[in-house]
mmCIF file of C-alpha atoms in Angstrom:
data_model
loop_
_atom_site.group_PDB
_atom_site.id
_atom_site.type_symbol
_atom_site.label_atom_id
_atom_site.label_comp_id
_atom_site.label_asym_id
_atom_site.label_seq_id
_atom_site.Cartn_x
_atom_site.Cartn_y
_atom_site.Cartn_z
ATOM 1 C CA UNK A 106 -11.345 -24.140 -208.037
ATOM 2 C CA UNK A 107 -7.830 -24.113 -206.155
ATOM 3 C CA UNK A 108 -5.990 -26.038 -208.117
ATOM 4 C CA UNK A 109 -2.610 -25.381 -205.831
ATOM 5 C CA UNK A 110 -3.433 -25.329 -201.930
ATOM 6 C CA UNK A 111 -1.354 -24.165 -198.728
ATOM 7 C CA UNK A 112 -3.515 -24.456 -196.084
ATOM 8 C CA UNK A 113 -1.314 -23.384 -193.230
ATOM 9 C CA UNK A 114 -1.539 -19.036 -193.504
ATOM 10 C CA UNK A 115 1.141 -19.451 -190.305
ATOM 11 C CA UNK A 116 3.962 -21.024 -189.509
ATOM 12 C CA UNK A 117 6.090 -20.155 -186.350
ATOM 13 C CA UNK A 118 9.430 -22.037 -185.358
ATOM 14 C CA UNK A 119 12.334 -21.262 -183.737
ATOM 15 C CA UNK A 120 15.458 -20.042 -185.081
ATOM 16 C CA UNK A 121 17.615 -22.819 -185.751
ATOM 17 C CA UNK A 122 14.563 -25.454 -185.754
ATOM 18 C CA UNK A 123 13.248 -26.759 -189.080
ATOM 19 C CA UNK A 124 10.391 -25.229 -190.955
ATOM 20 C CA UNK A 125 8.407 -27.616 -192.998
ATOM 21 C CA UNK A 126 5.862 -25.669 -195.632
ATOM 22 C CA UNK A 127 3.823 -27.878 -196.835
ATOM 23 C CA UNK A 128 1.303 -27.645 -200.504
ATOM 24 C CA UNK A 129 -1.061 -29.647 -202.062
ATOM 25 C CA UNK A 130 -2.116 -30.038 -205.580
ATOM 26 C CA UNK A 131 -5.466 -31.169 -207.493
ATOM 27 C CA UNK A 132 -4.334 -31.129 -211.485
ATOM 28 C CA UNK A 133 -2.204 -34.496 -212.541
ATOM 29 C CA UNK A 134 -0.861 -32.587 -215.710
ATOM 30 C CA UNK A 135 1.186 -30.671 -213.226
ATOM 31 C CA UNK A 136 4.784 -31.309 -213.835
ATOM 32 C CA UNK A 137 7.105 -28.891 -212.434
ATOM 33 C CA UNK A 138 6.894 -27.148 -209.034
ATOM 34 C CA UNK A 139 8.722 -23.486 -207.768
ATOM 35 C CA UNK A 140 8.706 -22.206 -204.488
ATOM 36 C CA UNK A 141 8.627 -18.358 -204.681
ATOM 37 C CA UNK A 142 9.858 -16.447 -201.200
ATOM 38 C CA UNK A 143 8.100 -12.911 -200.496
ATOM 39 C CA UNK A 144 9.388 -9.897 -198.669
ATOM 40 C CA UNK A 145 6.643 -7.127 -197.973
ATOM 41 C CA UNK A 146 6.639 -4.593 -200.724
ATOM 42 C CA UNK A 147 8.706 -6.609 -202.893
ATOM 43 C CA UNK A 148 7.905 -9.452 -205.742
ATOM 44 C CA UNK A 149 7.961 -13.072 -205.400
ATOM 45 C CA UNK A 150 11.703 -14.342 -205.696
ATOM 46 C CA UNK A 151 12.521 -17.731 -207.154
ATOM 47 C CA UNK A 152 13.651 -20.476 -204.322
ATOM 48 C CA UNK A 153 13.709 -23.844 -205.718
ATOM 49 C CA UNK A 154 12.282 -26.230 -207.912
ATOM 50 C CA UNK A 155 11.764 -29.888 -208.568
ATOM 51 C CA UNK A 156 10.441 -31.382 -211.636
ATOM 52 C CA UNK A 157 7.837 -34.622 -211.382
ATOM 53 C CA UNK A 158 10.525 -36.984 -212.141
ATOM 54 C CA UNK A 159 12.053 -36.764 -208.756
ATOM 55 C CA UNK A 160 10.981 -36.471 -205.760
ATOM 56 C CA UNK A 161 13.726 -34.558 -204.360
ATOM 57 C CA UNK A 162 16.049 -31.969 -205.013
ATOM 58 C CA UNK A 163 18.336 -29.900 -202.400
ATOM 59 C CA UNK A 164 19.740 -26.441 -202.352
ATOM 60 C CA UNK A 165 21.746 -25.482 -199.275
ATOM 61 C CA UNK A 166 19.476 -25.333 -196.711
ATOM 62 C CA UNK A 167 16.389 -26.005 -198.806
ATOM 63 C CA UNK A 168 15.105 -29.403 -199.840
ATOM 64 C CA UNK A 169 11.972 -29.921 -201.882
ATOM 65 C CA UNK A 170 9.987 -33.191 -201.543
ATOM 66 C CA UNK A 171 7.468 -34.509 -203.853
ATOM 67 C CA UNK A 172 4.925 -37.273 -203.562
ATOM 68 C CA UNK A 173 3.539 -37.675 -206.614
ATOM 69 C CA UNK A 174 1.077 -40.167 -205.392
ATOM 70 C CA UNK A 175 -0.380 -38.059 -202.503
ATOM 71 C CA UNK A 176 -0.155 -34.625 -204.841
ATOM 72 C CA UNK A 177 1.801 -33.279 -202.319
ATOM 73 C CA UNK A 178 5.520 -31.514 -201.898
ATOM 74 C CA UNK A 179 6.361 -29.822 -199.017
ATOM 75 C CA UNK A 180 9.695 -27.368 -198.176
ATOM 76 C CA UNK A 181 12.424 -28.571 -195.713
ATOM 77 C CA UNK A 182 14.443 -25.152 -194.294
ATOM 78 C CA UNK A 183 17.186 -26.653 -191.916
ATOM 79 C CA UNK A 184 18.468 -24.661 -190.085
ATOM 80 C CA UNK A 185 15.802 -21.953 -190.320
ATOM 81 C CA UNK A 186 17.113 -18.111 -189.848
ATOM 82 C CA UNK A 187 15.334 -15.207 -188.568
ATOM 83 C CA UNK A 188 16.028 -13.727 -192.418
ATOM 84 C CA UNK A 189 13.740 -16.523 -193.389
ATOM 85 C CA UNK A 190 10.692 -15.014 -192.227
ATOM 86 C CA UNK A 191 8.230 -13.948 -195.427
ATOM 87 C CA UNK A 192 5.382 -15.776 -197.337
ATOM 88 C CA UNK A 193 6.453 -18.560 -199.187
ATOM 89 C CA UNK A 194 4.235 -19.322 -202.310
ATOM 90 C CA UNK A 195 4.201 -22.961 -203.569
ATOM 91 C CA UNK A 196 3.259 -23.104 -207.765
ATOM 92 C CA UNK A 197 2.602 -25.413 -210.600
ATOM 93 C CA UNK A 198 2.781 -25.684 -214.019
ATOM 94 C CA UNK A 199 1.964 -28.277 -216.456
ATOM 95 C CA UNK A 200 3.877 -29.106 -219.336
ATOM 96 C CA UNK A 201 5.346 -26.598 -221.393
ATOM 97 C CA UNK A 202 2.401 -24.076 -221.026
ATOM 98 C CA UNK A 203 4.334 -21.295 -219.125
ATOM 99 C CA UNK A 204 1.511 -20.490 -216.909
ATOM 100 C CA UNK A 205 2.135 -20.942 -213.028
ATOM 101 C CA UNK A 206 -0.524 -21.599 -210.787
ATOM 102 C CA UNK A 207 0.227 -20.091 -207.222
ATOM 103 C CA UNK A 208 -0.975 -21.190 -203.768
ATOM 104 C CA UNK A 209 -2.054 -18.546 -201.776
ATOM 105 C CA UNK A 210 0.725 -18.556 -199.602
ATOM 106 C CA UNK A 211 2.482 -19.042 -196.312
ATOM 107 C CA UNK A 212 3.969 -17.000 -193.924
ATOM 108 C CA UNK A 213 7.221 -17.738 -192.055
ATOM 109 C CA UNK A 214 8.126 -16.260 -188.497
ATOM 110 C CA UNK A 215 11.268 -17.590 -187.474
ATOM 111 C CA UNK A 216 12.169 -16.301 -184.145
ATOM 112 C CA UNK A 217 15.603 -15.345 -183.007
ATOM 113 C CA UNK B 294 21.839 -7.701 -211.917
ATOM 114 C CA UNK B 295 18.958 -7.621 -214.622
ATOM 115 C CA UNK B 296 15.476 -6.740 -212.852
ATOM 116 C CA UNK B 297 12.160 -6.635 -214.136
ATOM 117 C CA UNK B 298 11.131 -2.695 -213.891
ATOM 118 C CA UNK B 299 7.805 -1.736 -213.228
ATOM 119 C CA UNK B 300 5.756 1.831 -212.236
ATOM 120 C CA UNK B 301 4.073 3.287 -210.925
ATOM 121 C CA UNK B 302 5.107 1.648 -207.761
ATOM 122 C CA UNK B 303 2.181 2.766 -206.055
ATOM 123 C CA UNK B 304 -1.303 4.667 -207.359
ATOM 124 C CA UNK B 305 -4.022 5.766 -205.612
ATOM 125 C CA UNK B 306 -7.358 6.510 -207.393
ATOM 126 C CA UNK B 307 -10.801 7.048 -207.854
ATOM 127 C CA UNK B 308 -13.595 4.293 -209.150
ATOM 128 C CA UNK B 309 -14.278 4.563 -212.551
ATOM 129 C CA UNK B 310 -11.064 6.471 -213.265
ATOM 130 C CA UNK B 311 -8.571 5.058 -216.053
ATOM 131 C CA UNK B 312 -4.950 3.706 -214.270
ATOM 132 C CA UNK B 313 -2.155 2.289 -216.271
ATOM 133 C CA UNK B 314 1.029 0.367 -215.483
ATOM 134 C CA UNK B 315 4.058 -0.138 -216.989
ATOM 135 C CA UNK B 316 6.456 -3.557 -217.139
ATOM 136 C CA UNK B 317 10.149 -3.436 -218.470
ATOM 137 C CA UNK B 318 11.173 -7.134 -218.288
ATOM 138 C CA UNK B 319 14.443 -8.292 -218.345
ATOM 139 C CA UNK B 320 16.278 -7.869 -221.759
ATOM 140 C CA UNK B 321 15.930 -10.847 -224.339
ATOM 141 C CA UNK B 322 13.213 -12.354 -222.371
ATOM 142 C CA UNK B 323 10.357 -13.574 -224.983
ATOM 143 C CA UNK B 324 7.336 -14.558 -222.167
ATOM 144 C CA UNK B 325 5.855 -11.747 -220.222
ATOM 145 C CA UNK B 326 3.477 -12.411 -217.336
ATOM 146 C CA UNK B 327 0.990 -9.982 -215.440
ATOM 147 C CA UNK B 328 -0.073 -11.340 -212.304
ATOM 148 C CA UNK B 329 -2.427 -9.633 -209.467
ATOM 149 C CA UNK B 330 -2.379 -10.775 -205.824
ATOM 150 C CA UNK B 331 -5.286 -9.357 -203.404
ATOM 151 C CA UNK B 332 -4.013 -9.324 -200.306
ATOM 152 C CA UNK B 333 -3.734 -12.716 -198.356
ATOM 153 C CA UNK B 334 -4.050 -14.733 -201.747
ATOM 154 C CA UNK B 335 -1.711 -15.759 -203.583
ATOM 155 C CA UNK B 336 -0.545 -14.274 -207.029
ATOM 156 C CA UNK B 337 -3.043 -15.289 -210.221
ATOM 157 C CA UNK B 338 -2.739 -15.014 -213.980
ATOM 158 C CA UNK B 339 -3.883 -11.928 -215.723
ATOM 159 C CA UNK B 340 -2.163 -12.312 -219.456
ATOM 160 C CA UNK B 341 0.854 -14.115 -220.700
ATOM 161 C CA UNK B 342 2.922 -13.087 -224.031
ATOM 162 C CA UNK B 343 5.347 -14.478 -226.287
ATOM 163 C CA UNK B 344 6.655 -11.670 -228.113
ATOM 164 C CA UNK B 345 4.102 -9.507 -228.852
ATOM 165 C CA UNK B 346 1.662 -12.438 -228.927
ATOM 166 C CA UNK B 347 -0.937 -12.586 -226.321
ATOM 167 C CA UNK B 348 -0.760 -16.488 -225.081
ATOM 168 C CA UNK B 349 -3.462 -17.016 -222.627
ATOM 169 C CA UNK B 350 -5.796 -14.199 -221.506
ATOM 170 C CA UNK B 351 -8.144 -16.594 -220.269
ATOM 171 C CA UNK B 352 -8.408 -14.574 -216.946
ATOM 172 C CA UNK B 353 -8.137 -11.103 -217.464
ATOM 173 C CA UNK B 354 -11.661 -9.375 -217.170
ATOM 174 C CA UNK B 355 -12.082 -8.048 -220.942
ATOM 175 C CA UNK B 356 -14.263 -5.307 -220.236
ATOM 176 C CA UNK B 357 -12.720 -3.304 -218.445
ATOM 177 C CA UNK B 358 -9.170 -4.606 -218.291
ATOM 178 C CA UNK B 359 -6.455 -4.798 -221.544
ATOM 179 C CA UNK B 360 -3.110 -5.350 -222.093
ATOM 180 C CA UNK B 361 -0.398 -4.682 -225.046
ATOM 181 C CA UNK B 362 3.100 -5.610 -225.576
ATOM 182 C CA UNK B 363 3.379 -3.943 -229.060
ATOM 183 C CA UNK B 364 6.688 -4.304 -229.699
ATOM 184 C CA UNK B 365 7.356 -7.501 -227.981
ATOM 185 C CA UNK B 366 9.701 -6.020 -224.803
ATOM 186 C CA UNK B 367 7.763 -3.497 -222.755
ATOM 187 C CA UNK B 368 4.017 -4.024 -221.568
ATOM 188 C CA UNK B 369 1.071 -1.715 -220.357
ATOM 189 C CA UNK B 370 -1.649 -3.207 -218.022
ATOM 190 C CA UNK B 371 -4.534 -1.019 -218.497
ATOM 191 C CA UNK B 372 -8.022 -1.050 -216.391
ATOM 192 C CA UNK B 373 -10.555 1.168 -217.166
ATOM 193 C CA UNK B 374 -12.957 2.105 -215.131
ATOM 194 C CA UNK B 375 -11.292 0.867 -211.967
ATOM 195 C CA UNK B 376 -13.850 -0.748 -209.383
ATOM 196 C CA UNK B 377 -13.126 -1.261 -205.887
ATOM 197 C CA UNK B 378 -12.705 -4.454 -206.000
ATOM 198 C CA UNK B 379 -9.276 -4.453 -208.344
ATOM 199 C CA UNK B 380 -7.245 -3.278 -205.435
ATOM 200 C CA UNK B 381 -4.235 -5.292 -205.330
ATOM 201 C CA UNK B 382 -0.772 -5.541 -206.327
ATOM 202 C CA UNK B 383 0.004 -6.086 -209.666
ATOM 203 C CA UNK B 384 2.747 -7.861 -210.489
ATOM 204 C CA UNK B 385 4.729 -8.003 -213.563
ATOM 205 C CA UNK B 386 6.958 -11.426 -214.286
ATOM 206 C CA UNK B 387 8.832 -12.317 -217.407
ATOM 207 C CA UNK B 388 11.335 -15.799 -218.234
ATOM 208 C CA UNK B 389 13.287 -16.539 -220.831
ATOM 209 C CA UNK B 390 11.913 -19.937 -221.328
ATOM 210 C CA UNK B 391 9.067 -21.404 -220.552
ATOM 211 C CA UNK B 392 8.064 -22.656 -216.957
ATOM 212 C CA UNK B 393 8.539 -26.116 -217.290
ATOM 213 C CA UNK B 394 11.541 -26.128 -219.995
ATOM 214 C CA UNK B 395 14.615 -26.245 -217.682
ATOM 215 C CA UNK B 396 14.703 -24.112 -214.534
ATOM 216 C CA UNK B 397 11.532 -22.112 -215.668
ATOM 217 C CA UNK B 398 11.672 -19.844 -213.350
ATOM 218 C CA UNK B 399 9.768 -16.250 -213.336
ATOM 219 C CA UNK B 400 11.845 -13.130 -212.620
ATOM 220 C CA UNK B 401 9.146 -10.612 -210.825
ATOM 221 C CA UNK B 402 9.135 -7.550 -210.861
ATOM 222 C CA UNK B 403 8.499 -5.215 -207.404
ATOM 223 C CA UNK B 404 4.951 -4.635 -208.219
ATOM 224 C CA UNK B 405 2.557 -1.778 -208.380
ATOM 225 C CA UNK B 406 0.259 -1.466 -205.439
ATOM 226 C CA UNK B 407 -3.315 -0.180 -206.854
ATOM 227 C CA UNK B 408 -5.714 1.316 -203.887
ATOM 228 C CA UNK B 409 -9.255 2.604 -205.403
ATOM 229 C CA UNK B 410 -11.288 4.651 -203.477
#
């Protein structure tokens, strides 16, 4: 049961362009969503975050959305750079558990 | 900048040998996390602590798989015998608060890369 879904594996834009990841969720105790970026050989690093009061929150050139109603959030990268390019996990936690569920993950080209 | 340590970084072995790994998470953080990703999936929950207190082990396969964090800062992820199908990375994570509380981020760790043959 995927609780947490990405169901693009790919996404390829052009440096410069936006990149829109997108993630959807099943679980309505969910409350607080990370991004996670990925390098090969390395671990996930923290992005961003938005908790399920809002249903936005920016960070440079990152923007989290939320729709709450859909079970959806999706990652704005404007502009996208070529340094960009990894998997990007989406994950979910409810309420004060601690436990993160992760989607399985997209990966970024962006080309120069 | 404080990391979350973890080796062997990479292990190679045989089915139904013993392999261990070892997580050093960042100092004064109380929840650990082991996490393994198979390849093209995204990272799941082995075992969380608090302390030394296992918090949900819900999917960490008992049998063969166990974890300690005796003293409540470093952890060993042990499987024994490994099977083919536990090749993956496992990944180490710890926070100083949990996900949810404020930022509630994870700090990873690099990960150790299991092959079995």
């Amino acid at each position: 049961d995927q609780q947490v879904k990405q169901n693009s594996p790919s996404l390829s834009v052009q440096e410069g362009r936006i990149s829109i990841l997108n993630c959807d969720y099943t679980n309505s105790m969910f409350d607080y969503f990370l991004w996670y970026k990925k390098y090969p050989a390395e671990g996930p690093t923290f992005l961003i975050s938005i908790s399920s009061i809002k249903d936005k929150n920016e960070d440079g050139r990152f923007t989290v959305f939320l729709n709450k109603s859909a079970k959806h959030l999706s990652l704005h990268i404007v502009p996208s750079q070529p340094g960009d390019s990894a998997v990007y996990f989406c994950a979910a936690t409810p309420s004060n558990t601690g436990k993160l569920i992760f989607g399985q993950g997209t990966t970024l080209q962006v080309k120069p | 900048e404080a990391e979350v340590a973890q080796s062997p970084r990479y292990k190679i072995t045989e089915k139904s040998q013993a392999v261990a790994f070892w997580c050093d998470p960042i100092s004064g953080h109380a929840t650990l996390y082991w996490y393994r990703q198979i390849l093209g999936q995204g990272p799941e929950l082995l075992v969380q602590f608090q302390d030394e207190s296992v918090v949900d082990d819900s999917q960490l396969p008992k049998d063969r798989f166990s974890a300690e964090r005796l003293k409540g800062v470093d952890s060993t992820l042990k499987i024994q015998p490994a099977e083919l199908g536990d090749s993956a990375m496992y990944l180490c994570a710890s926070s100083g608060r949990l996900a949810g509380a404020g930022t509630g981020e994870l700090f990873f760790g690099e990960g150790s890369r299991l092959t079995v043959l």
